[in-house]
Structure formats: C-alpha cells, structure tokens
Amino acid sequence: MTAKTVTILGATGSIGTQTLEVLALYPEQFRLGFITTHRNIDRLHSILQQFSPKGIVICDPEACAAFQRTTTYQGTILCGEDALAEVAADGTNDIVVSALVGFAGVRPTLAALEQGINVALANKEVLVSAGELVTTTARRSAASLIPIDSEHSAIAQCLMGERKESIEKIILTASGGPFRNYTLKQLHAVTLEEALRHPNWKMGPKITIDSATLMNKGLEMIEARWLFDLHPAQIEVLIHPQSIVHSLVQFVDGSIKAQLGLPDMRLPILYALSAPQRLPTPFPRTDLAAIHTLTFEPPDENRFPCLRLARQVLETGGTAPTILNAANEVAVQAFINRKIRFTDIPVIIAETLEKITPVGKPSLADIIAADSEARSLAEQIVATLPTKV
Ligand code: NAD
Ligand code: MG
C-alpha cells in the first residue's frame, strides 16, 4: 500500500483526535493532509507539536486571527467556513475524513465527492440531511463513501463478498444509553450531566445527547438506508447494552453475520482508511469469556420517541429527514444550554415536522432551505417552552 494522504475535517474533535492517533501508528501507510477546526486553538497547538499538516482551516474568523498572531506554523492557514470545501476538494487528498458535527459537513463532504475523492464518513448528519444527493454525487464521480460509524462499519464488513439481493435485513445495535431502564417520569427529570455520561463510549457532546435520546440510532437508520441502498422496512434496531456486537446482517436464507469488537472507534476509523486491507493493531483484544454475557432486547419507542420520529421521516423521504435533523440539532443545543428539559427534545422535533411540508428529490438549494426553515421554526418553539430551572 502506498502512503495515502488523509485530510481531516474536524480534526480537533473526538473522531478527529482518534483519527490522528491512528495515523501516528502507521506513518508508512498514511500522511496527514489538511486539518480543520471550528475554533479549538489550544488543541490545534498541541496537534502541531506532533504533526506537520499541509494546511489548516480555522472556521471562526476571530479564532483564526488570534492563531495567526501567535503561531510559528509555516504551512497554509485559511480562515472561514468556505475554506472547508476548498481543502476537502484539494487534488492532493486520497481520502477525506468527514468528522465535523451536524449540517456544517454537507457542503465540504459534497465538495470532496464531486472531485472523485473518497470520503470516510463519521458525520452521519450529512447522510441524514442530504442522503440522496450525497450518494448520487459519489456514484457519478466513482468516489467511495466509507462508513466510520461503528454500526455501519460492521455492516460493511458483514457484506464483504455478499450480494445485495442476498440481504433480508440489517440490525443496528444500540447500547440504549444511560437511561435505558428509566421510566417516563424519571426521563422528565434527567440532568445535562447525567445525559453527558455515556456508559460505553466517550464522544463529542452532540452525539452523546443523541445516544441518550436514541435519536443517534434513528439518524443511523437513515444513514444505513443511503449507505447500503436499503428499503426502510429492511432496517431494524436492537438494544445491546454491552456494545460488543456492533451490528448484524440477516440474509435471505436466514443466516446472520455479525461483527464484534471492543467499543473503540479507532478500529472502524482504521478499517475505513485501510479497507479492504486489514492492518495489525496493538489494541486490546476482545475476551468473550471475560465478557461472558451478551444481551439483546427490542427498543421502547414510547419512552424513546425519537426513534419513531426517525422511522417516520425515513419512510416519508425527501426533505423530511433534513427537517428532523435540523430540529434535533436546535433542540439538543437548547438542552446543552439548559434552556429545555430532556423530554422536550422529541416534542420540538415532532412539532417542527408537523408544520413544514417536505419536498421530494431535493436539490442542494432545497436541502439548505429546508434546513434553515426547520432551524428557525425549532428555535421559535424552544422560545415558547418554559425555561428549565
Ligand atoms: P466533536 O464535537 O468532538 O468534534 C467536532 C469537530 O468538528 C471539532 O473539530 C469541531 O471543531 C468541528 N466543528 C464543529 N462544528 C463545526 C462547524 N459548525 N463548522 C466547522 N467545524 C465545526 O464531535 P465527534 O464526537 O468527533 O463527532 C463528529 C461526527 O462523527 C458526528 O457527526 C458524530 O455523530 C459522528 N460520530 C462520532 C462518534 C464518536 O465516537 N465520537 C462515533 C460515531 C459517529
Ligand atoms: Mg454509531
């Protein structure tokens, strides 16, 4: 394998940091291209002590100016959000790791795919908001869209050597989050601190809250629909609190394949960068005898209505998932800002969905319009709710 140049969108985040850890383990296989951050200058300085990227993007103009005043870094420094698409589409990239959070990743991810550059995708909101457009763009330019999300990486691995028509259904596993056994009454009272304490994974704040509401699994159903070109009825969710079986595929003969491993995102990141090759790792091994018990149970959509909302928009299609995603981003941010209760999140999303009519076969302009309409509506709904004490 000749060394691949890897550009990381969102290099200062949880996935970005773990991607850099993987690159550091395999200097012969991977070279760092560009790295980007919203405004995490401290983390950028520490990355530069270890790595020499080709260039840096800092989206926040003030943070960028401050960085330029203080750094001794000699490479290219670009300021502003537009530079994300510019570095994503750079001709020297072999692969772009899309690890921004939220809708902000749509344009840069499309920019890379339009140039025929392969994308390793962590930023699931890109496929939720613009799945059809993103997958047709990839097909047209023959670029690969490789999943980093552990469930989708598991399914891609289970599908190696299989035919599409052999798939009966896929089963996405979910840990169930920190509130798996909570009653509705208990869910009303959960605090931000409790919601940010995920039992199995250490991740950025947005996906951690999404995991607690189970919206993360809802977004992953939509992500899977586009990555594997499935019918909504072929996508199931199963609660598996141990997070060892990362997902499963059931075939038409009734046989099931699953992919197992410890909950460590470096594994799916490495696989996305090296597939179909597997590189030896020094990571801890899964000791099934020590784990002893693996359990599975169906999800409860009454206590976790985000899952039902996601299934509804998956079936509706068009810009319905874009609207759900935007309303969820606003609601999660409002919860993080302590403006609403945990159980207000699905209420805000449902109300936003009721008030906006989705359009089919959306263009990028339709998607951007649906996203911003849903955001402002969701913000209005947040403002009408009683402020949380
Ligand atoms: P994070 O919050 O830790 O990092 C986000 C990164 O994006 C940071 O570098 C930040 O500076 C940058 N960023 C954030 N908002 C931005 C904006 N508006 N413009 C430009 N840059 C921006 O998030 P994360 O946990 O690394 O997650 C990244 C994506 O990967 C999410 O879509 C998440 O759902 C997905 N994902 C994460 C994990 C995980 O273990 N962390 C697992 C599976 C999927
Ligand atoms: Mg996942």
Short mmCIF file of C-alpha atoms and ligand atoms in Angstrom, two decimals:
data_model
loop_
_atom_site.label_atom_id
_atom_site.label_comp_id
_atom_site.label_asym_id
_atom_site.label_seq_id
_atom_site.Cartn_x
_atom_site.Cartn_y
_atom_site.Cartn_z
CA MET A 1 0.00 0.00 0.00
CA THR A 2 1.48 3.38 -0.98
CA ALA A 3 1.04 6.12 1.64
CA LYS A 4 -2.38 7.77 1.46
CA THR A 5 -2.83 11.49 2.12
CA VAL A 6 -5.59 11.91 4.71
CA THR A 7 -7.36 15.24 5.24
CA ILE A 8 -9.39 15.53 8.45
CA LEU A 9 -12.43 17.81 8.65
CA GLY A 10 -13.00 18.34 12.38
CA ALA A 11 -9.50 17.25 13.47
CA THR A 12 -9.89 18.67 16.98
CA GLY A 13 -12.99 16.62 17.86
CA SER A 14 -13.39 13.12 19.27
CA ILE A 15 -13.26 11.33 15.88
CA GLY A 16 -10.59 13.76 14.60
CA THR A 17 -8.36 13.07 17.61
CA GLN A 18 -8.74 9.29 17.27
CA THR A 19 -8.02 9.54 13.53
CA LEU A 20 -4.75 11.35 14.35
CA GLU A 21 -3.92 8.55 16.83
CA VAL A 22 -4.41 6.00 14.05
CA LEU A 23 -2.25 7.99 11.60
CA ALA A 24 0.53 8.21 14.21
CA LEU A 25 0.55 4.39 14.49
CA TYR A 26 1.04 3.87 10.72
CA PRO A 27 3.44 6.55 9.39
CA GLU A 28 4.32 4.33 6.41
CA GLN A 29 0.69 3.97 5.33
CA PHE A 30 -0.76 7.45 5.95
CA ARG A 31 0.34 11.06 5.55
CA LEU A 32 -1.59 13.97 7.04
CA GLY A 33 -3.09 16.42 4.53
CA PHE A 34 -5.18 19.35 5.81
CA ILE A 35 -6.77 19.63 9.24
CA THR A 36 -9.68 21.83 10.27
CA THR A 37 -11.23 23.12 13.47
CA HIS A 38 -14.16 25.33 14.37
CA ARG A 39 -12.17 27.34 16.94
CA ASN A 40 -10.25 24.94 19.20
CA ILE A 41 -6.89 26.71 19.06
CA ASP A 42 -5.42 25.00 22.14
CA ARG A 43 -5.95 21.58 20.65
CA LEU A 44 -4.55 22.82 17.31
CA HIS A 45 -1.32 23.94 19.01
CA SER A 46 -0.92 20.50 20.59
CA ILE A 47 -1.61 18.72 17.28
CA LEU A 48 1.14 20.83 15.66
CA GLN A 49 3.67 19.63 18.25
CA GLN A 50 3.25 16.12 16.87
CA PHE A 51 2.14 16.52 13.22
CA SER A 52 3.05 18.65 10.18
CA PRO A 53 -0.18 19.05 8.19
CA LYS A 54 -0.14 20.58 4.72
CA GLY A 55 -2.50 23.32 5.86
CA ILE A 56 -5.02 24.35 8.48
CA VAL A 57 -8.55 25.71 8.35
CA ILE A 58 -9.98 27.63 11.31
CA CYS A 59 -13.66 28.36 10.66
CA ASP A 60 -14.16 31.03 13.29
CA PRO A 61 -12.56 34.25 11.91
CA GLU A 62 -11.64 35.67 15.34
CA ALA A 63 -10.02 32.43 16.48
CA CYS A 64 -8.19 32.28 13.14
CA ALA A 65 -6.79 35.81 13.52
CA ALA A 66 -5.69 35.03 17.08
CA PHE A 67 -3.96 31.83 15.89
CA GLN A 68 -2.16 33.67 13.07
CA ARG A 69 -0.80 36.23 15.56
CA THR A 70 0.67 33.63 17.89
CA THR A 71 1.79 30.64 15.80
CA THR A 72 5.14 29.78 14.25
CA TYR A 73 3.44 27.28 11.89
CA GLN A 74 4.80 27.70 8.33
CA GLY A 75 2.08 25.94 6.29
CA THR A 76 -1.10 27.38 4.75
CA ILE A 77 -3.64 28.86 7.19
CA LEU A 78 -7.14 29.50 5.84
CA CYS A 79 -9.89 31.32 7.76
CA GLY A 80 -13.66 30.89 7.45
CA GLU A 81 -16.17 28.14 6.77
CA ASP A 82 -15.86 28.34 2.96
CA ALA A 83 -12.30 27.04 3.24
CA LEU A 84 -13.65 23.65 4.43
CA ALA A 85 -14.93 22.80 0.94
CA GLU A 86 -11.72 24.14 -0.61
CA VAL A 87 -9.42 21.82 1.37
CA ALA A 88 -11.87 18.90 1.12
CA ALA A 89 -11.67 19.13 -2.69
CA ASP A 90 -7.87 19.57 -2.80
CA GLY A 91 -6.31 17.43 -5.52
CA THR A 92 -3.62 16.04 -3.18
CA ASN A 93 -6.19 14.25 -0.95
CA ASP A 94 -6.50 10.49 -1.29
CA ILE A 95 -9.17 10.34 1.38
CA VAL A 96 -11.12 12.90 3.41
CA VAL A 97 -12.26 12.02 6.93
CA SER A 98 -15.57 13.82 7.34
CA ALA A 99 -15.77 14.34 11.12
CA LEU A 100 -17.48 17.68 11.57
CA VAL A 101 -20.65 17.56 13.59
CA GLY A 102 -24.02 18.42 12.09
CA PHE A 103 -25.23 20.03 8.87
CA ALA A 104 -21.97 22.04 8.55
CA GLY A 105 -20.46 18.91 6.97
CA VAL A 106 -22.81 18.73 3.98
CA ARG A 107 -21.04 21.15 1.62
CA PRO A 108 -17.43 20.08 2.31
CA THR A 109 -18.36 16.39 2.02
CA LEU A 110 -20.09 17.02 -1.30
CA ALA A 111 -17.08 19.07 -2.47
CA ALA A 112 -14.73 16.11 -1.91
CA LEU A 113 -17.09 13.62 -3.58
CA GLU A 114 -17.62 15.91 -6.61
CA GLN A 115 -13.86 15.72 -7.22
CA GLY A 116 -13.94 11.92 -7.03
CA ILE A 117 -12.12 11.94 -3.66
CA ASN A 118 -13.01 9.05 -1.32
CA VAL A 119 -14.71 10.06 1.92
CA ALA A 120 -14.52 8.21 5.24
CA LEU A 121 -17.72 9.42 6.85
CA ALA A 122 -18.26 9.87 10.58
CA ASN A 123 -20.57 12.90 10.21
CA LYS A 124 -23.86 10.98 9.86
CA GLU A 125 -25.92 14.21 9.74
CA VAL A 126 -24.58 14.64 6.18
CA LEU A 127 -26.40 11.49 5.01
CA VAL A 128 -29.46 12.23 7.12
CA SER A 129 -29.83 15.73 5.66
CA ALA A 130 -28.76 15.08 2.10
CA GLY A 131 -28.55 11.30 1.63
CA GLU A 132 -29.86 11.05 -1.90
CA LEU A 133 -27.79 13.96 -3.21
CA VAL A 134 -24.62 12.76 -1.49
CA THR A 135 -24.92 9.15 -2.69
CA THR A 136 -25.74 10.13 -6.29
CA THR A 137 -22.79 12.55 -6.28
CA ALA A 138 -20.49 9.75 -5.09
CA ARG A 139 -21.81 7.33 -7.71
CA ARG A 140 -21.43 9.85 -10.52
CA SER A 141 -17.76 10.56 -9.70
CA ALA A 142 -16.98 6.94 -8.70
CA ALA A 143 -15.83 8.11 -5.26
CA SER A 144 -16.27 5.72 -2.33
CA LEU A 145 -18.27 6.66 0.71
CA ILE A 146 -16.79 4.55 3.51
CA PRO A 147 -18.54 4.41 6.89
CA ILE A 148 -16.71 5.22 10.14
CA ASP A 149 -19.80 4.91 12.33
CA SER A 150 -19.17 1.59 14.12
CA GLU A 151 -22.56 0.05 13.22
CA HIS A 152 -22.18 0.86 9.54
CA SER A 153 -18.57 -0.25 9.50
CA ALA A 154 -19.80 -3.55 10.99
CA ILE A 155 -22.44 -3.93 8.28
CA ALA A 156 -19.96 -3.07 5.51
CA GLN A 157 -17.66 -5.77 6.93
CA CYS A 158 -20.50 -8.32 7.11
CA LEU A 159 -21.39 -7.54 3.47
CA MET A 160 -17.89 -8.19 2.13
CA GLY A 161 -18.22 -10.90 -0.50
CA GLU A 162 -22.04 -10.90 -0.34
CA ARG A 163 -24.59 -9.88 -2.97
CA LYS A 164 -27.06 -7.06 -2.36
CA GLU A 165 -30.02 -9.29 -3.23
CA SER A 166 -28.95 -11.72 -0.50
CA ILE A 167 -29.72 -9.19 2.24
CA GLU A 168 -33.04 -9.71 4.04
CA LYS A 169 -32.48 -7.06 6.70
CA ILE A 170 -29.86 -5.33 8.78
CA ILE A 171 -29.95 -4.99 12.55
CA LEU A 172 -28.32 -1.92 14.07
CA THR A 173 -27.32 -2.40 17.70
CA ALA A 174 -27.70 0.39 20.26
CA SER A 175 -26.27 0.48 23.78
CA GLY A 176 -29.52 2.04 24.98
CA GLY A 177 -27.61 4.95 26.52
CA PRO A 178 -27.51 5.96 30.18
CA PHE A 179 -31.34 5.96 30.58
CA ARG A 180 -32.13 2.54 29.13
CA ASN A 181 -34.17 1.45 32.15
CA TYR A 182 -35.64 4.84 33.11
CA THR A 183 -39.38 5.35 33.38
CA LEU A 184 -41.00 8.28 31.55
CA LYS A 185 -41.22 10.09 34.87
CA GLN A 186 -37.51 9.62 35.51
CA LEU A 187 -36.72 10.76 31.96
CA HIS A 188 -38.51 14.08 32.62
CA ALA A 189 -36.07 14.82 35.42
CA VAL A 190 -32.70 13.89 33.88
CA THR A 191 -29.94 16.50 34.09
CA LEU A 192 -27.44 17.55 31.44
CA GLU A 193 -24.63 15.99 33.47
CA GLU A 194 -26.43 12.62 33.57
CA ALA A 195 -27.15 12.76 29.83
CA LEU A 196 -23.50 13.51 29.06
CA ARG A 197 -22.35 10.36 30.91
CA HIS A 198 -22.49 7.63 28.25
CA PRO A 199 -21.92 4.13 29.66
CA ASN A 200 -19.70 2.73 26.86
CA TRP A 201 -18.35 5.43 24.51
CA LYS A 202 -16.51 8.73 25.01
CA MET A 203 -17.72 11.07 22.26
CA GLY A 204 -18.45 14.72 21.45
CA PRO A 205 -21.40 16.34 23.31
CA LYS A 206 -23.95 16.33 20.45
CA ILE A 207 -23.76 12.59 19.69
CA THR A 208 -23.67 11.82 23.43
CA ILE A 209 -27.06 13.53 23.89
CA ASP A 210 -28.34 11.85 20.70
CA SER A 211 -27.31 8.49 22.20
CA ALA A 212 -29.27 9.25 25.37
CA THR A 213 -32.48 10.11 23.43
CA LEU A 214 -31.83 7.22 20.98
CA MET A 215 -32.01 9.79 18.16
CA ASN A 216 -28.48 8.66 17.36
CA LYS A 217 -29.91 5.25 16.36
CA GLY A 218 -32.68 6.99 14.40
CA LEU A 219 -30.08 9.01 12.47
CA GLU A 220 -28.14 5.77 11.92
CA MET A 221 -31.20 4.06 10.36
CA ILE A 222 -31.35 6.87 7.80
CA GLU A 223 -27.56 6.73 7.34
CA ALA A 224 -27.81 2.97 6.67
CA ARG A 225 -30.65 3.42 4.19
CA TRP A 226 -28.35 5.53 1.99
CA LEU A 227 -25.04 3.75 2.56
CA PHE A 228 -26.43 0.32 1.71
CA ASP A 229 -29.34 1.34 -0.56
CA LEU A 230 -31.96 -0.42 1.61
CA HIS A 231 -35.71 -0.22 1.91
CA PRO A 232 -36.79 1.30 5.28
CA ALA A 233 -38.52 -1.99 6.20
CA GLN A 234 -35.14 -3.76 5.97
CA ILE A 235 -33.66 -1.74 8.86
CA GLU A 236 -34.15 -2.86 12.48
CA VAL A 237 -32.77 -1.72 15.82
CA LEU A 238 -31.87 -3.93 18.78
CA ILE A 239 -30.72 -2.76 22.22
CA HIS A 240 -27.44 -4.44 23.16
CA PRO A 241 -26.06 -2.79 26.32
CA GLN A 242 -22.58 -4.36 26.13
CA SER A 243 -21.69 -2.66 22.77
CA ILE A 244 -19.65 -5.68 21.64
CA VAL A 245 -21.76 -6.81 18.67
CA HIS A 246 -21.53 -3.67 16.53
CA SER A 247 -24.33 -4.67 14.12
CA LEU A 248 -25.67 -7.65 12.16
CA VAL A 249 -26.94 -8.60 8.71
CA GLN A 250 -29.58 -11.28 8.18
CA PHE A 251 -29.55 -12.90 4.75
CA VAL A 252 -32.44 -14.40 2.74
CA ASP A 253 -31.50 -17.92 3.85
CA GLY A 254 -31.98 -16.88 7.50
CA SER A 255 -28.29 -16.87 8.30
CA ILE A 256 -26.92 -13.94 10.32
CA LYS A 257 -23.45 -12.40 10.21
CA ALA A 258 -22.26 -10.02 12.91
CA GLN A 259 -19.10 -8.04 13.54
CA LEU A 260 -17.76 -7.94 17.10
CA GLY A 261 -15.12 -5.92 18.89
CA LEU A 262 -14.44 -3.72 21.89
CA PRO A 263 -16.11 -0.29 21.77
CA ASP A 264 -13.10 1.63 20.38
CA MET A 265 -13.65 3.99 17.44
CA ARG A 266 -10.02 3.62 16.35
CA LEU A 267 -10.99 0.23 14.88
CA PRO A 268 -13.67 1.44 12.43
CA ILE A 269 -11.53 4.52 11.66
CA LEU A 270 -8.55 2.32 10.77
CA TYR A 271 -10.73 -0.01 8.71
CA ALA A 272 -12.22 2.94 6.80
CA LEU A 273 -8.72 4.16 5.96
CA SER A 274 -7.17 0.80 5.06
CA ALA A 275 -10.08 -1.31 3.65
CA PRO A 276 -10.13 -3.84 2.15
CA GLN A 277 -6.73 -4.34 3.75
CA ARG A 278 -6.54 -5.04 7.49
CA LEU A 279 -3.54 -3.70 9.37
CA PRO A 280 -2.27 -5.35 12.59
CA THR A 281 -3.08 -3.30 15.72
CA PRO A 282 -1.65 -3.17 19.25
CA PHE A 283 -5.18 -2.55 20.63
CA PRO A 284 -6.63 -4.75 23.42
CA ARG A 285 -8.37 -7.93 22.17
CA THR A 286 -11.99 -8.89 22.80
CA ASP A 287 -12.08 -11.58 25.51
CA LEU A 288 -15.51 -13.16 25.10
CA ALA A 289 -15.01 -15.50 28.05
CA ALA A 290 -14.37 -12.46 30.30
CA ILE A 291 -17.33 -10.57 28.84
CA HIS A 292 -19.38 -13.71 29.46
CA THR A 293 -22.88 -12.41 28.58
CA LEU A 294 -24.22 -10.60 25.53
CA THR A 295 -27.86 -9.50 25.78
CA PHE A 296 -30.38 -8.12 23.27
CA GLU A 297 -33.82 -6.54 23.70
CA PRO A 298 -36.21 -4.54 21.49
CA PRO A 299 -36.18 -0.73 21.84
CA ASP A 300 -39.12 1.04 23.52
CA GLU A 301 -40.40 3.80 21.23
CA ASN A 302 -42.81 5.09 23.90
CA ARG A 303 -40.02 6.05 26.24
CA PHE A 304 -37.70 6.99 23.33
CA PRO A 305 -39.97 8.65 20.73
CA CYS A 306 -37.00 9.99 18.72
CA LEU A 307 -36.66 6.53 17.25
CA ARG A 308 -40.27 6.60 15.99
CA LEU A 309 -39.85 10.11 14.55
CA ALA A 310 -36.74 8.99 12.67
CA ARG A 311 -38.55 5.97 11.24
CA GLN A 312 -41.41 8.21 10.09
CA VAL A 313 -39.11 10.59 8.19
CA LEU A 314 -37.20 7.64 6.77
CA GLU A 315 -40.46 6.44 5.22
CA THR A 316 -41.55 9.92 4.06
CA GLY A 317 -38.19 10.69 2.43
CA GLY A 318 -37.40 13.92 0.54
CA THR A 319 -36.50 16.75 2.91
CA ALA A 320 -38.34 15.16 5.88
CA PRO A 321 -35.05 13.80 7.34
CA THR A 322 -33.40 17.20 6.71
CA ILE A 323 -36.14 18.84 8.81
CA LEU A 324 -35.83 16.23 11.57
CA ASN A 325 -32.06 16.68 11.67
CA ALA A 326 -32.20 20.48 11.85
CA ALA A 327 -34.86 20.46 14.59
CA ASN A 328 -32.84 17.89 16.52
CA GLU A 329 -29.65 19.99 16.26
CA VAL A 330 -31.52 23.03 17.64
CA ALA A 331 -33.23 21.02 20.41
CA VAL A 332 -30.00 19.30 21.50
CA GLN A 333 -28.17 22.64 21.63
CA ALA A 334 -31.04 24.12 23.69
CA PHE A 335 -30.78 21.18 26.11
CA ILE A 336 -26.99 21.65 26.34
CA ASN A 337 -27.63 25.35 27.05
CA ARG A 338 -30.04 24.27 29.85
CA LYS A 339 -32.98 26.00 28.16
CA ILE A 340 -35.24 22.94 27.85
CA ARG A 341 -35.86 19.59 29.51
CA PHE A 342 -34.53 16.33 28.12
CA THR A 343 -38.05 15.16 27.19
CA ASP A 344 -38.71 18.43 25.30
CA ILE A 345 -36.29 17.31 22.58
CA PRO A 346 -38.72 14.94 20.74
CA VAL A 347 -41.62 17.37 21.32
CA ILE A 348 -39.75 20.15 19.48
CA ILE A 349 -38.83 17.81 16.63
CA ALA A 350 -42.39 16.47 16.23
CA GLU A 351 -43.86 19.97 16.21
CA THR A 352 -41.34 21.18 13.62
CA LEU A 353 -42.10 18.18 11.42
CA GLU A 354 -45.84 18.83 11.64
CA LYS A 355 -45.50 22.42 10.48
CA ILE A 356 -43.24 22.04 7.44
CA THR A 357 -44.17 20.19 4.25
CA PRO A 358 -41.21 18.23 2.91
CA VAL A 359 -40.27 18.25 -0.79
CA GLY A 360 -39.23 15.18 -2.80
CA LYS A 361 -35.98 14.67 -4.80
CA PRO A 362 -34.41 17.75 -3.21
CA SER A 363 -31.60 19.76 -4.80
CA LEU A 364 -28.84 21.25 -2.61
CA ALA A 365 -30.79 24.53 -2.58
CA ASP A 366 -33.95 22.70 -1.39
CA ILE A 367 -31.94 20.99 1.35
CA ILE A 368 -30.35 24.24 2.55
CA ALA A 369 -33.78 25.94 2.54
CA ALA A 370 -35.43 23.07 4.47
CA ASP A 371 -32.59 23.06 6.99
CA SER A 372 -32.83 26.79 7.69
CA GLU A 373 -36.64 26.86 7.78
CA ALA A 374 -36.67 23.97 10.28
CA ARG A 375 -33.97 25.62 12.40
CA SER A 376 -35.84 28.89 12.77
CA LEU A 377 -39.12 27.14 13.49
CA ALA A 378 -37.48 24.88 16.10
CA GLU A 379 -35.87 27.95 17.70
CA GLN A 380 -39.28 29.62 17.92
CA ILE A 381 -40.71 26.52 19.59
CA VAL A 382 -37.80 26.45 22.08
CA ALA A 383 -38.58 30.08 22.95
CA THR A 384 -42.21 29.24 23.78
CA LEU A 385 -41.29 26.46 26.23
CA PRO A 386 -40.99 27.24 29.91
CA THR A 387 -37.36 27.85 30.76
CA LYS A 388 -35.91 24.97 32.67
CA VAL A 389 -34.80 25.70 36.21
P1 NAD B 1 -16.88 16.67 18.33
O1 NAD B 1 -17.82 17.70 18.80
O2 NAD B 1 -15.95 16.03 19.31
O3 NAD B 1 -15.95 17.29 17.14
C1 NAD B 1 -16.47 18.05 16.09
C2 NAD B 1 -15.36 18.66 15.24
O4 NAD B 1 -15.96 19.48 14.24
C3 NAD B 1 -14.41 19.58 16.00
O5 NAD B 1 -13.14 19.53 15.40
C4 NAD B 1 -15.01 20.97 15.81
O6 NAD B 1 -14.04 22.00 15.88
C5 NAD B 1 -15.59 20.85 14.40
N1 NAD B 1 -16.83 21.63 14.21
C6 NAD B 1 -17.94 21.57 14.97
N2 NAD B 1 -18.89 22.39 14.49
C7 NAD B 1 -18.37 23.00 13.40
C8 NAD B 1 -18.85 23.96 12.47
N3 NAD B 1 -20.08 24.50 12.58
N4 NAD B 1 -18.04 24.34 11.48
C9 NAD B 1 -16.81 23.82 11.37
N5 NAD B 1 -16.29 22.92 12.22
C10 NAD B 1 -17.06 22.50 13.21
O7 NAD B 1 -17.74 15.56 17.58
P2 NAD B 1 -17.41 13.99 17.37
O8 NAD B 1 -17.89 13.23 18.54
O9 NAD B 1 -15.98 13.81 16.92
O10 NAD B 1 -18.41 13.63 16.17
C11 NAD B 1 -18.17 14.01 14.83
C12 NAD B 1 -19.17 13.31 13.94
O11 NAD B 1 -18.92 11.91 13.98
C13 NAD B 1 -20.63 13.49 14.39
O12 NAD B 1 -21.47 13.58 13.28
C14 NAD B 1 -20.91 12.22 15.17
O13 NAD B 1 -22.30 11.86 15.12
C15 NAD B 1 -20.08 11.21 14.39
N6 NAD B 1 -19.67 10.03 15.18
C16 NAD B 1 -18.90 10.21 16.30
C17 NAD B 1 -18.53 9.11 17.05
C18 NAD B 1 -17.64 9.28 18.27
O14 NAD B 1 -17.25 8.29 18.88
N7 NAD B 1 -17.27 10.48 18.67
C19 NAD B 1 -18.91 7.83 16.66
C20 NAD B 1 -19.69 7.67 15.51
C21 NAD B 1 -20.05 8.79 14.77
MG MG B 2 -22.77 4.64 15.83
#
